[in-house]
Amino acid sequence: MKPGRDTIEQRMRTFNAACARLGIKITHQRMEIFRAVISTEEHPDAETIHRWVKKRIPTISLDTVYRNLRLLAETDLIAIVGMSQENLRFDGNAHPHHHFVCVRCGMIRDFASNAPDSLQTPKTARVFGEPLSVHLEVKGICTGCRGDVRR
Ligand SMILES: [Zn+2]
Ligand SMILES: [Zn+2]
């Protein structure tokens, strides 16, 4: 579901608090980039976010957008998800949730489920580092793409 005004305001408050806590300077650019990520359910890539932010800050470069996204992704404010279509995608939903990923068009949407909460982090994953969370990725063909097939 597209984030409502309340959700966006809540996420902006979290952003301000987290930046203060972590010593991240709140610049106009950084704030607009964050707002773009958290105002959508689309899990956009950096190019898409750049296109949106440019409407408010015409001079902003893709490189600046990308560097800020990487910085924010090092906090818990946004997350990097899947690498569908070769691009990193960014997620503004900081609450635990799972993803439906369309293998055809790259659509990513959030869904909630209790099922994976009972999953323990597999020991075999610890070989690579300290696990932070477990999340479920359901791959499929989205309703939009399935509609195309039937025609
Ligand atoms: Zn699709
Ligand atoms: Zn998500």
Tab-separated table of C-alpha atoms and ligand atoms in Angstrom:
chain	number	residue	atom	x	y	z
A	1	MET	CA	0.000	0.000	0.000
A	2	LYS	CA	1.263	3.485	-0.845
A	3	PRO	CA	2.451	5.211	2.343
A	4	GLY	CA	-0.082	7.748	3.633
A	5	ARG	CA	0.665	11.255	4.890
A	6	ASP	CA	0.896	10.043	8.516
A	7	THR	CA	3.370	7.320	7.630
A	8	ILE	CA	5.529	9.760	5.683
A	9	GLU	CA	5.519	12.265	8.542
A	10	GLN	CA	6.394	9.512	10.997
A	11	ARG	CA	9.290	8.379	8.813
A	12	MET	CA	10.565	11.958	8.477
A	13	ARG	CA	10.555	12.292	12.282
A	14	THR	CA	12.491	9.022	12.544
A	15	PHE	CA	14.935	10.376	9.947
A	16	ASN	CA	15.554	13.572	11.923
A	17	ALA	CA	16.043	11.677	15.171
A	18	ALA	CA	18.335	9.056	13.611
A	19	CYS	CA	20.492	11.649	11.849
A	20	ALA	CA	20.921	13.556	15.101
A	21	ARG	CA	21.799	10.348	16.925
A	22	LEU	CA	24.265	9.138	14.293
A	23	GLY	CA	25.822	12.538	13.627
A	24	ILE	CA	24.614	12.630	10.019
A	25	LYS	CA	24.168	16.183	8.822
A	26	ILE	CA	20.629	16.882	7.609
A	27	THR	CA	21.068	18.692	4.315
A	28	HIS	CA	18.223	19.758	2.048
A	29	GLN	CA	19.405	17.278	-0.596
A	30	ARG	CA	19.642	14.393	1.857
A	31	MET	CA	16.186	15.119	3.221
A	32	GLU	CA	14.604	15.215	-0.241
A	33	ILE	CA	16.320	11.966	-1.244
A	34	PHE	CA	15.072	10.255	1.889
A	35	ARG	CA	11.580	11.650	1.371
A	36	ALA	CA	11.524	10.253	-2.166
A	37	VAL	CA	12.409	6.748	-0.968
A	38	ILE	CA	9.904	6.657	1.883
A	39	SER	CA	6.998	8.173	-0.037
A	40	THR	CA	6.583	5.202	-2.337
A	41	GLU	CA	5.894	1.500	-2.171
A	42	GLU	CA	7.847	0.908	-5.371
A	43	HIS	CA	11.338	0.185	-3.990
A	44	PRO	CA	12.854	2.472	-6.629
A	45	ASP	CA	16.397	2.334	-7.956
A	46	ALA	CA	18.822	5.273	-7.775
A	47	GLU	CA	18.009	6.537	-11.294
A	48	THR	CA	14.303	6.681	-10.500
A	49	ILE	CA	14.926	8.493	-7.215
A	50	HIS	CA	17.224	10.917	-9.046
A	51	ARG	CA	14.464	11.663	-11.543
A	52	TRP	CA	11.977	12.394	-8.735
A	53	VAL	CA	14.344	14.524	-6.634
A	54	LYS	CA	15.397	16.558	-9.685
A	55	LYS	CA	11.884	17.999	-9.812
A	56	ARG	CA	12.608	19.754	-6.507
A	57	ILE	CA	16.391	20.160	-6.850
A	58	PRO	CA	17.167	20.487	-10.587
A	59	THR	CA	20.955	20.659	-10.087
A	60	ILE	CA	21.337	17.452	-8.087
A	61	SER	CA	23.551	14.784	-9.687
A	62	LEU	CA	22.922	11.069	-9.864
A	63	ASP	CA	26.214	10.544	-8.061
A	64	THR	CA	25.028	12.660	-5.113
A	65	VAL	CA	21.769	10.725	-4.979
A	66	TYR	CA	23.630	7.440	-5.085
A	67	ARG	CA	26.128	8.403	-2.372
A	68	ASN	CA	23.327	9.556	-0.079
A	69	LEU	CA	21.336	6.382	-0.646
A	70	ARG	CA	24.353	4.260	0.249
A	71	LEU	CA	24.932	6.349	3.373
A	72	LEU	CA	21.296	6.057	4.459
A	73	ALA	CA	21.316	2.328	3.760
A	74	GLU	CA	24.130	1.948	6.300
A	75	THR	CA	21.634	3.115	8.911
A	76	ASP	CA	18.349	1.350	9.580
A	77	LEU	CA	16.428	4.134	7.859
A	78	ILE	CA	16.271	2.528	4.441
A	79	ALA	CA	17.342	-0.820	3.094
A	80	ILE	CA	18.889	-2.123	-0.076
A	81	VAL	CA	16.793	-4.875	-1.572
A	82	GLY	CA	17.359	-7.376	-4.341
A	83	MET	CA	19.400	-6.564	-7.371
A	84	SER	CA	16.721	-7.154	-9.863
A	85	GLN	CA	17.520	-5.808	-13.309
A	86	GLU	CA	21.105	-5.175	-12.182
A	87	ASN	CA	20.169	-2.075	-10.203
A	88	LEU	CA	20.194	-1.711	-6.461
A	89	ARG	CA	16.722	-0.949	-5.220
A	90	PHE	CA	15.993	1.080	-2.102
A	91	ASP	CA	13.334	0.398	0.511
A	92	GLY	CA	11.889	3.109	2.755
A	93	ASN	CA	9.908	0.732	4.935
A	94	ALA	CA	12.055	0.255	8.026
A	95	HIS	CA	9.662	-2.201	9.688
A	96	PRO	CA	10.232	-5.942	9.313
A	97	HIS	CA	8.415	-7.146	6.226
A	98	HIS	CA	8.745	-9.432	3.232
A	99	HIS	CA	8.835	-8.952	-0.500
A	100	PHE	CA	6.979	-10.139	-3.539
A	101	VAL	CA	9.287	-9.767	-6.525
A	102	CYS	CA	8.038	-10.029	-10.083
A	103	VAL	CA	10.697	-11.820	-12.102
A	104	ARG	CA	9.416	-10.296	-15.313
A	105	CYS	CA	9.118	-6.544	-14.659
A	106	GLY	CA	11.073	-6.236	-11.406
A	107	MET	CA	8.123	-4.958	-9.383
A	108	ILE	CA	8.792	-5.253	-5.632
A	109	ARG	CA	5.992	-4.937	-3.096
A	110	ASP	CA	5.872	-5.385	0.675
A	111	PHE	CA	3.759	-7.921	2.448
A	112	ALA	CA	3.400	-8.952	6.070
A	113	SER	CA	3.424	-12.515	7.321
A	114	ASN	CA	4.002	-14.181	10.655
A	115	ALA	CA	5.296	-17.380	9.124
A	116	PRO	CA	8.969	-16.425	8.766
A	117	ASP	CA	9.141	-14.971	12.306
A	118	SER	CA	9.625	-18.468	13.634
A	119	LEU	CA	12.567	-19.059	11.317
A	120	GLN	CA	15.940	-19.200	12.986
A	121	THR	CA	18.822	-17.686	11.091
A	122	PRO	CA	20.435	-20.676	9.432
A	123	LYS	CA	23.834	-21.440	10.970
A	124	THR	CA	25.222	-21.858	7.477
A	125	ALA	CA	24.620	-18.128	6.881
A	126	ARG	CA	26.889	-17.172	9.775
A	127	VAL	CA	29.926	-18.285	7.800
A	128	PHE	CA	29.640	-15.035	5.865
A	129	GLY	CA	29.096	-12.654	8.755
A	130	GLU	CA	26.781	-11.530	11.497
A	131	PRO	CA	23.149	-11.990	10.441
A	132	LEU	CA	20.911	-9.017	11.195
A	133	SER	CA	17.525	-10.201	9.986
A	134	VAL	CA	15.812	-12.856	7.952
A	135	HIS	CA	13.402	-11.925	5.260
A	136	LEU	CA	11.303	-13.804	2.822
A	137	GLU	CA	11.368	-13.132	-0.891
A	138	VAL	CA	8.525	-14.555	-2.907
A	139	LYS	CA	9.293	-14.572	-6.599
A	140	GLY	CA	6.522	-14.677	-9.124
A	141	ILE	CA	4.755	-12.999	-11.983
A	142	CYS	CA	2.772	-9.955	-10.857
A	143	THR	CA	-0.876	-9.496	-11.771
A	144	GLY	CA	0.046	-6.769	-14.251
A	145	CYS	CA	2.446	-9.027	-16.140
A	146	ARG	CA	0.103	-11.998	-15.961
A	147	GLY	CA	-2.554	-9.824	-17.597
A	148	ASP	CA	-0.177	-9.162	-20.484
A	149	VAL	CA	0.363	-12.881	-21.032
A	150	ARG	CA	-3.313	-13.644	-21.405
A	151	ARG	CA	-3.921	-11.091	-24.107
B	1	ZN	ZN	5.459	-7.885	-13.293
B	2	ZN	ZN	10.070	-3.489	1.229
